[in-house]
Amino acid sequence: MAFETVNGQKVFSSTTGMTYIFGDYFVVFRGDNFQPEIYEWGDVTSVNDGITEMVITTDSAVYTIERNAFRSDDQYLSVRAIIEGQIAVHPTIKYKFNKRILPLKFLYRNITTPNAYVMRGVYEEKVINSCNISLVSAKYGRYIFLFALILIIVIFAALVKIMGTLADDWYYCLPIALFSGIIISVAIYLVVGMTARHKYNQVNKVDPALSKEITIVVAPEGFAAIESCVYTGHDLIPWNEASFFIETHVGVVVFRDNESVFWLPKSYIPKNEQNNLISIIATRVKQR
């Protein structure tokens, strides 16, 4: 099981007066006069990890843990890793969660490899936004260019019709049409940039992982992007979980079922290792 060596966590809720222990079991202490309630993770039916609280439902009870019950972001991230690691073993647990950039932990497997590239850094906003913009350009750039070209032709034809004959007025109409097409294309890219920043800010508000150091791993057996505070050294997502990858001038993005699961900014890769590292990815998953 992935993340099985993450340290168990003890969380006290001042709101309910109850103590929760997350580890190989989910344990609830209601007080000194009560017997602990011990659940195997197979007894948990659902976990709802919301913005302000985490709700855990078992066959016999519902437990609500407010977010400020966790003494630190690191503790919250550890609990989240434990839960998602258990979901990989017990996929019947229904799981609701906030938007993420890092891959979900239940995709990982316990894999140890001696031949891995290990990098560390913080996912900076400008890096993620640059990757997003480059990603949109790589996927839709040809369509944006085609749209701009069609727009130039339409504007040119409309101006000629309004102003007179083509022979007399083309040298006036063409620069106006070209300028209009360029302006609209620039406006599209500005909207893409604003959308990328909005998406990042949305995730940043609900996921403390974005403010933490991330350990990024690329190996022949798999890949990983994990908060360093829960990185164990032997948790990887196998390459068969990946569908394809896209390489841009700022980074590599791996997709699973058309959803991005792995972001690798090129600024994190030593320059003398970029070709070797990207070749590992390219030999194991198709490129688009």
Short mmCIF file of C-alpha atoms in Angstrom, two decimals:
data_model
loop_
_atom_site.label_atom_id
_atom_site.label_comp_id
_atom_site.label_asym_id
_atom_site.label_seq_id
_atom_site.Cartn_x
_atom_site.Cartn_y
_atom_site.Cartn_z
CA MET A 1 0.00 0.00 0.00
CA ALA A 2 1.27 3.49 -0.84
CA PHE A 3 2.05 5.93 1.98
CA GLU A 4 1.89 3.17 4.57
CA THR A 5 4.96 4.60 6.32
CA VAL A 6 3.43 8.05 6.80
CA ASN A 7 3.29 8.65 10.55
CA GLY A 8 -0.11 8.24 12.17
CA GLN A 9 -1.78 11.48 13.24
CA LYS A 10 -3.73 12.45 16.36
CA VAL A 11 -6.25 15.23 15.86
CA PHE A 12 -8.24 16.86 18.68
CA SER A 13 -11.42 18.80 17.93
CA SER A 14 -12.19 21.49 20.48
CA THR A 15 -15.65 21.83 18.92
CA THR A 16 -16.73 18.24 19.62
CA GLY A 17 -14.25 17.43 22.40
CA MET A 18 -13.34 14.28 20.50
CA THR A 19 -9.93 12.94 19.47
CA TYR A 20 -9.38 11.23 16.14
CA ILE A 21 -6.45 9.00 15.24
CA PHE A 22 -5.57 8.33 11.61
CA GLY A 23 -3.29 5.41 10.81
CA ASP A 24 -3.78 1.76 9.98
CA TYR A 25 -7.18 2.22 11.63
CA PHE A 26 -9.52 5.16 12.11
CA VAL A 27 -10.03 5.56 15.87
CA VAL A 28 -12.36 7.93 17.73
CA PHE A 29 -12.09 8.84 21.43
CA ARG A 30 -15.16 10.56 22.85
CA GLY A 31 -13.69 11.01 26.35
CA ASP A 32 -12.19 9.22 29.32
CA ASN A 33 -15.48 7.54 30.22
CA PHE A 34 -16.03 6.02 26.79
CA GLN A 35 -14.49 3.07 25.02
CA PRO A 36 -12.60 4.04 21.84
CA GLU A 37 -14.47 3.46 18.62
CA ILE A 38 -12.12 1.57 16.32
CA TYR A 39 -12.87 1.28 12.61
CA GLU A 40 -11.09 -0.58 9.90
CA TRP A 41 -10.93 1.57 6.79
CA GLY A 42 -13.22 -0.90 5.07
CA ASP A 43 -15.91 0.25 7.54
CA VAL A 44 -15.69 3.83 6.22
CA THR A 45 -18.30 4.51 3.56
CA SER A 46 -17.39 8.06 2.54
CA VAL A 47 -15.00 10.96 3.12
CA ASN A 48 -15.92 14.52 2.21
CA ASP A 49 -12.85 16.74 2.38
CA GLY A 50 -14.38 20.21 2.21
CA ILE A 51 -12.98 23.71 2.52
CA THR A 52 -13.86 24.20 6.19
CA GLU A 53 -14.33 20.65 7.47
CA MET A 54 -13.71 16.97 6.84
CA VAL A 55 -16.70 14.65 7.19
CA ILE A 56 -16.04 10.93 7.65
CA THR A 57 -18.98 8.55 7.47
CA THR A 58 -18.87 4.97 8.73
CA ASP A 59 -21.49 2.25 8.79
CA SER A 60 -22.67 3.46 12.20
CA ALA A 61 -21.77 7.14 12.65
CA VAL A 62 -20.82 10.44 11.02
CA TYR A 63 -17.79 12.42 12.27
CA THR A 64 -17.19 16.07 11.40
CA ILE A 65 -13.71 17.47 11.94
CA GLU A 66 -13.28 21.20 11.45
CA ARG A 67 -10.23 22.21 9.40
CA ASN A 68 -8.73 24.28 12.25
CA ALA A 69 -8.60 21.11 14.40
CA PHE A 70 -5.46 20.18 12.48
CA ARG A 71 -2.53 21.77 14.26
CA SER A 72 -0.72 22.56 11.00
CA ASP A 73 -0.97 22.23 7.24
CA ASP A 74 1.60 19.45 7.41
CA GLN A 75 -0.65 17.44 9.72
CA TYR A 76 -3.65 17.97 7.46
CA LEU A 77 -1.62 16.86 4.42
CA SER A 78 -0.43 13.78 6.32
CA VAL A 79 -4.02 12.84 7.22
CA ARG A 80 -5.07 13.38 3.61
CA ALA A 81 -2.25 11.13 2.39
CA ILE A 82 -3.26 8.39 4.85
CA ILE A 83 -6.90 8.56 3.78
CA GLU A 84 -6.14 8.54 0.06
CA GLY A 85 -3.65 5.70 0.52
CA GLN A 86 -6.41 3.68 2.17
CA ILE A 87 -8.86 4.53 -0.62
CA ALA A 88 -6.48 2.76 -3.02
CA VAL A 89 -7.00 -0.39 -0.92
CA HIS A 90 -10.72 0.24 -0.29
CA PRO A 91 -12.07 1.80 -3.51
CA THR A 92 -15.64 1.50 -2.25
CA ILE A 93 -15.04 4.58 -0.08
CA LYS A 94 -16.82 7.51 -1.74
CA TYR A 95 -14.46 10.47 -1.82
CA LYS A 96 -15.23 14.14 -2.41
CA PHE A 97 -12.40 16.65 -2.46
CA ASN A 98 -11.43 20.15 -3.49
CA LYS A 99 -9.61 21.08 -6.69
CA ARG A 100 -6.00 19.95 -6.86
CA ILE A 101 -2.88 20.34 -8.94
CA LEU A 102 -0.98 17.44 -7.36
CA PRO A 103 -2.10 13.91 -8.29
CA LEU A 104 -4.41 12.15 -5.84
CA LYS A 105 -2.64 9.73 -3.53
CA PHE A 106 -4.79 6.71 -4.37
CA LEU A 107 -3.11 6.61 -7.79
CA TYR A 108 0.21 5.74 -6.16
CA ARG A 109 1.68 2.30 -5.58
CA ASN A 110 4.41 1.18 -3.23
CA ILE A 111 7.35 1.07 -5.64
CA THR A 112 11.02 1.36 -4.73
CA THR A 113 13.52 2.20 -7.44
CA PRO A 114 17.26 2.89 -7.29
CA ASN A 115 17.22 4.76 -10.60
CA ALA A 116 15.14 7.86 -10.07
CA TYR A 117 15.51 11.56 -10.75
CA VAL A 118 14.44 13.37 -7.58
CA MET A 119 13.81 17.13 -7.66
CA ARG A 120 12.39 19.53 -5.11
CA GLY A 121 10.81 22.93 -5.33
CA VAL A 122 7.67 25.00 -4.82
CA TYR A 123 5.03 25.18 -7.54
CA GLU A 124 5.24 28.92 -8.12
CA GLU A 125 2.22 30.68 -9.59
CA LYS A 126 4.13 32.04 -12.59
CA VAL A 127 5.44 28.55 -13.43
CA ILE A 128 2.00 26.90 -13.26
CA ASN A 129 0.40 29.76 -15.20
CA SER A 130 3.13 29.59 -17.87
CA CYS A 131 2.56 25.84 -18.16
CA ASN A 132 -1.20 26.39 -18.45
CA ILE A 133 -0.83 29.05 -21.14
CA SER A 134 1.70 26.97 -23.06
CA LEU A 135 -0.60 23.98 -22.71
CA VAL A 136 -3.51 25.89 -24.22
CA SER A 137 -1.23 27.16 -27.00
CA ALA A 138 -0.01 23.63 -27.74
CA LYS A 139 -3.53 22.19 -27.80
CA TYR A 140 -5.45 25.04 -29.44
CA GLY A 141 -2.81 27.29 -31.05
CA ARG A 142 -3.56 26.10 -34.59
CA TYR A 143 -7.28 26.74 -34.06
CA ILE A 144 -6.61 30.23 -32.72
CA PHE A 145 -4.41 30.94 -35.75
CA LEU A 146 -7.09 29.59 -38.10
CA PHE A 147 -9.75 31.67 -36.35
CA ALA A 148 -7.59 34.81 -36.68
CA LEU A 149 -6.97 34.09 -40.40
CA ILE A 150 -10.68 33.60 -41.09
CA LEU A 151 -11.43 36.78 -39.13
CA ILE A 152 -8.91 38.76 -41.20
CA ILE A 153 -10.52 37.53 -44.44
CA VAL A 154 -14.03 38.34 -43.20
CA ILE A 155 -13.05 41.83 -42.03
CA PHE A 156 -11.17 42.47 -45.28
CA ALA A 157 -14.16 41.40 -47.38
CA ALA A 158 -16.55 43.49 -45.29
CA LEU A 159 -14.36 46.60 -45.58
CA VAL A 160 -14.01 46.21 -49.34
CA LYS A 161 -17.76 45.89 -49.67
CA ILE A 162 -18.32 49.00 -47.57
CA MET A 163 -15.59 51.19 -49.04
CA GLY A 164 -15.81 50.30 -52.73
CA THR A 165 -14.00 48.18 -55.28
CA LEU A 166 -11.12 45.82 -54.43
CA ALA A 167 -8.78 47.43 -56.97
CA ASP A 168 -9.13 50.89 -55.46
CA ASP A 169 -9.24 50.18 -51.72
CA TRP A 170 -7.40 46.93 -50.92
CA TYR A 171 -4.32 48.76 -49.62
CA TYR A 172 -6.53 50.51 -47.05
CA CYS A 173 -8.59 47.47 -46.11
CA LEU A 174 -5.81 44.92 -45.74
CA PRO A 175 -3.82 46.70 -42.95
CA ILE A 176 -7.06 47.32 -41.02
CA ALA A 177 -8.06 43.66 -41.36
CA LEU A 178 -4.60 42.44 -40.32
CA PHE A 179 -4.51 44.78 -37.35
CA SER A 180 -8.01 43.69 -36.25
CA GLY A 181 -7.07 40.01 -36.47
CA ILE A 182 -3.90 40.54 -34.46
CA ILE A 183 -5.73 42.53 -31.77
CA ILE A 184 -8.40 39.86 -31.36
CA SER A 185 -5.75 37.09 -31.20
CA VAL A 186 -3.89 39.00 -28.50
CA ALA A 187 -7.17 39.45 -26.63
CA ILE A 188 -7.75 35.69 -26.76
CA TYR A 189 -4.30 35.02 -25.25
CA LEU A 190 -4.96 37.62 -22.54
CA VAL A 191 -8.20 35.84 -21.66
CA VAL A 192 -6.31 32.52 -21.55
CA GLY A 193 -3.76 34.09 -19.16
CA MET A 194 -6.48 35.50 -16.92
CA THR A 195 -8.23 32.12 -16.87
CA ALA A 196 -4.98 30.38 -15.91
CA ARG A 197 -4.41 32.78 -13.02
CA HIS A 198 -8.02 32.36 -11.90
CA LYS A 199 -7.69 28.56 -11.88
CA TYR A 200 -4.46 28.75 -9.88
CA ASN A 201 -6.00 31.14 -7.33
CA GLN A 202 -9.03 28.88 -6.96
CA VAL A 203 -6.82 25.91 -6.09
CA ASN A 204 -4.47 27.97 -3.92
CA LYS A 205 -7.38 29.05 -1.72
CA VAL A 206 -8.39 25.49 -0.83
CA ASP A 207 -5.20 23.41 -1.10
CA PRO A 208 -2.30 24.18 1.28
CA ALA A 209 -0.03 21.90 -0.77
CA LEU A 210 0.65 24.74 -3.21
CA SER A 211 2.53 26.66 -0.52
CA LYS A 212 4.68 23.64 0.39
CA GLU A 213 7.86 22.17 -1.03
CA ILE A 214 7.04 19.48 -3.57
CA THR A 215 9.17 16.40 -4.26
CA ILE A 216 9.05 15.45 -7.93
CA VAL A 217 10.25 12.02 -9.05
CA VAL A 218 10.73 10.58 -12.53
CA ALA A 219 11.84 6.96 -12.76
CA PRO A 220 11.60 4.08 -15.26
CA GLU A 221 8.88 2.55 -13.05
CA GLY A 222 6.74 5.64 -12.55
CA PHE A 223 6.45 9.27 -11.53
CA ALA A 224 5.44 11.33 -8.50
CA ALA A 225 4.69 14.86 -7.33
CA ILE A 226 4.23 14.72 -3.56
CA GLU A 227 4.35 17.20 -0.69
CA SER A 228 7.81 16.75 0.81
CA CYS A 229 6.31 16.48 4.30
CA VAL A 230 4.68 13.14 3.35
CA TYR A 231 7.21 11.87 0.82
CA THR A 232 8.35 8.38 1.83
CA GLY A 233 10.82 7.57 -0.94
CA HIS A 234 8.93 4.62 -2.41
CA ASP A 235 5.58 5.88 -3.67
CA LEU A 236 5.16 6.19 -7.44
CA ILE A 237 2.34 6.35 -9.97
CA PRO A 238 2.98 3.61 -12.55
CA TRP A 239 3.33 4.82 -16.13
CA ASN A 240 0.37 2.71 -17.20
CA GLU A 241 -1.84 5.17 -15.31
CA ALA A 242 -0.77 7.91 -17.76
CA SER A 243 -2.52 8.44 -21.10
CA PHE A 244 -0.20 10.93 -22.82
CA PHE A 245 2.04 13.92 -22.19
CA ILE A 246 2.56 17.35 -23.71
CA GLU A 247 5.90 19.13 -23.72
CA THR A 248 6.04 22.92 -23.88
CA HIS A 249 8.96 25.34 -23.63
CA VAL A 250 8.38 25.70 -19.87
CA GLY A 251 7.53 22.18 -18.77
CA VAL A 252 6.08 18.73 -19.24
CA VAL A 253 2.49 17.88 -18.31
CA VAL A 254 1.32 14.26 -18.03
CA PHE A 255 -2.36 13.47 -18.51
CA ARG A 256 -4.62 10.70 -17.32
CA ASP A 257 -7.94 10.45 -19.15
CA ASN A 258 -7.55 14.03 -20.46
CA GLU A 259 -6.94 15.40 -16.95
CA SER A 260 -3.51 16.69 -15.97
CA VAL A 261 -1.97 14.65 -13.14
CA PHE A 262 1.71 15.58 -13.21
CA TRP A 263 3.45 18.92 -13.73
CA LEU A 264 7.19 19.02 -14.30
CA PRO A 265 8.57 22.55 -14.79
CA LYS A 266 11.78 22.44 -16.83
CA SER A 267 13.33 24.93 -14.42
CA TYR A 268 13.44 22.10 -11.85
CA ILE A 269 15.51 19.83 -14.11
CA PRO A 270 19.31 20.18 -14.22
CA LYS A 271 20.16 21.32 -17.77
CA ASN A 272 22.55 18.44 -18.36
CA GLU A 273 19.80 15.94 -17.47
CA GLN A 274 16.81 17.37 -19.37
CA ASN A 275 17.17 15.15 -22.44
CA ASN A 276 17.66 11.97 -20.40
CA LEU A 277 14.73 12.70 -18.13
CA ILE A 278 12.30 13.63 -20.88
CA SER A 279 13.37 10.54 -22.86
CA ILE A 280 12.28 8.37 -19.90
CA ILE A 281 8.83 9.90 -20.14
CA ALA A 282 8.71 9.70 -23.94
CA THR A 283 9.58 5.98 -24.01
CA ARG A 284 6.78 5.10 -21.59
CA VAL A 285 3.84 7.28 -22.59
CA LYS A 286 2.86 8.76 -25.96
CA GLN A 287 3.36 12.43 -26.72
CA ARG A 288 0.83 14.82 -28.19
#
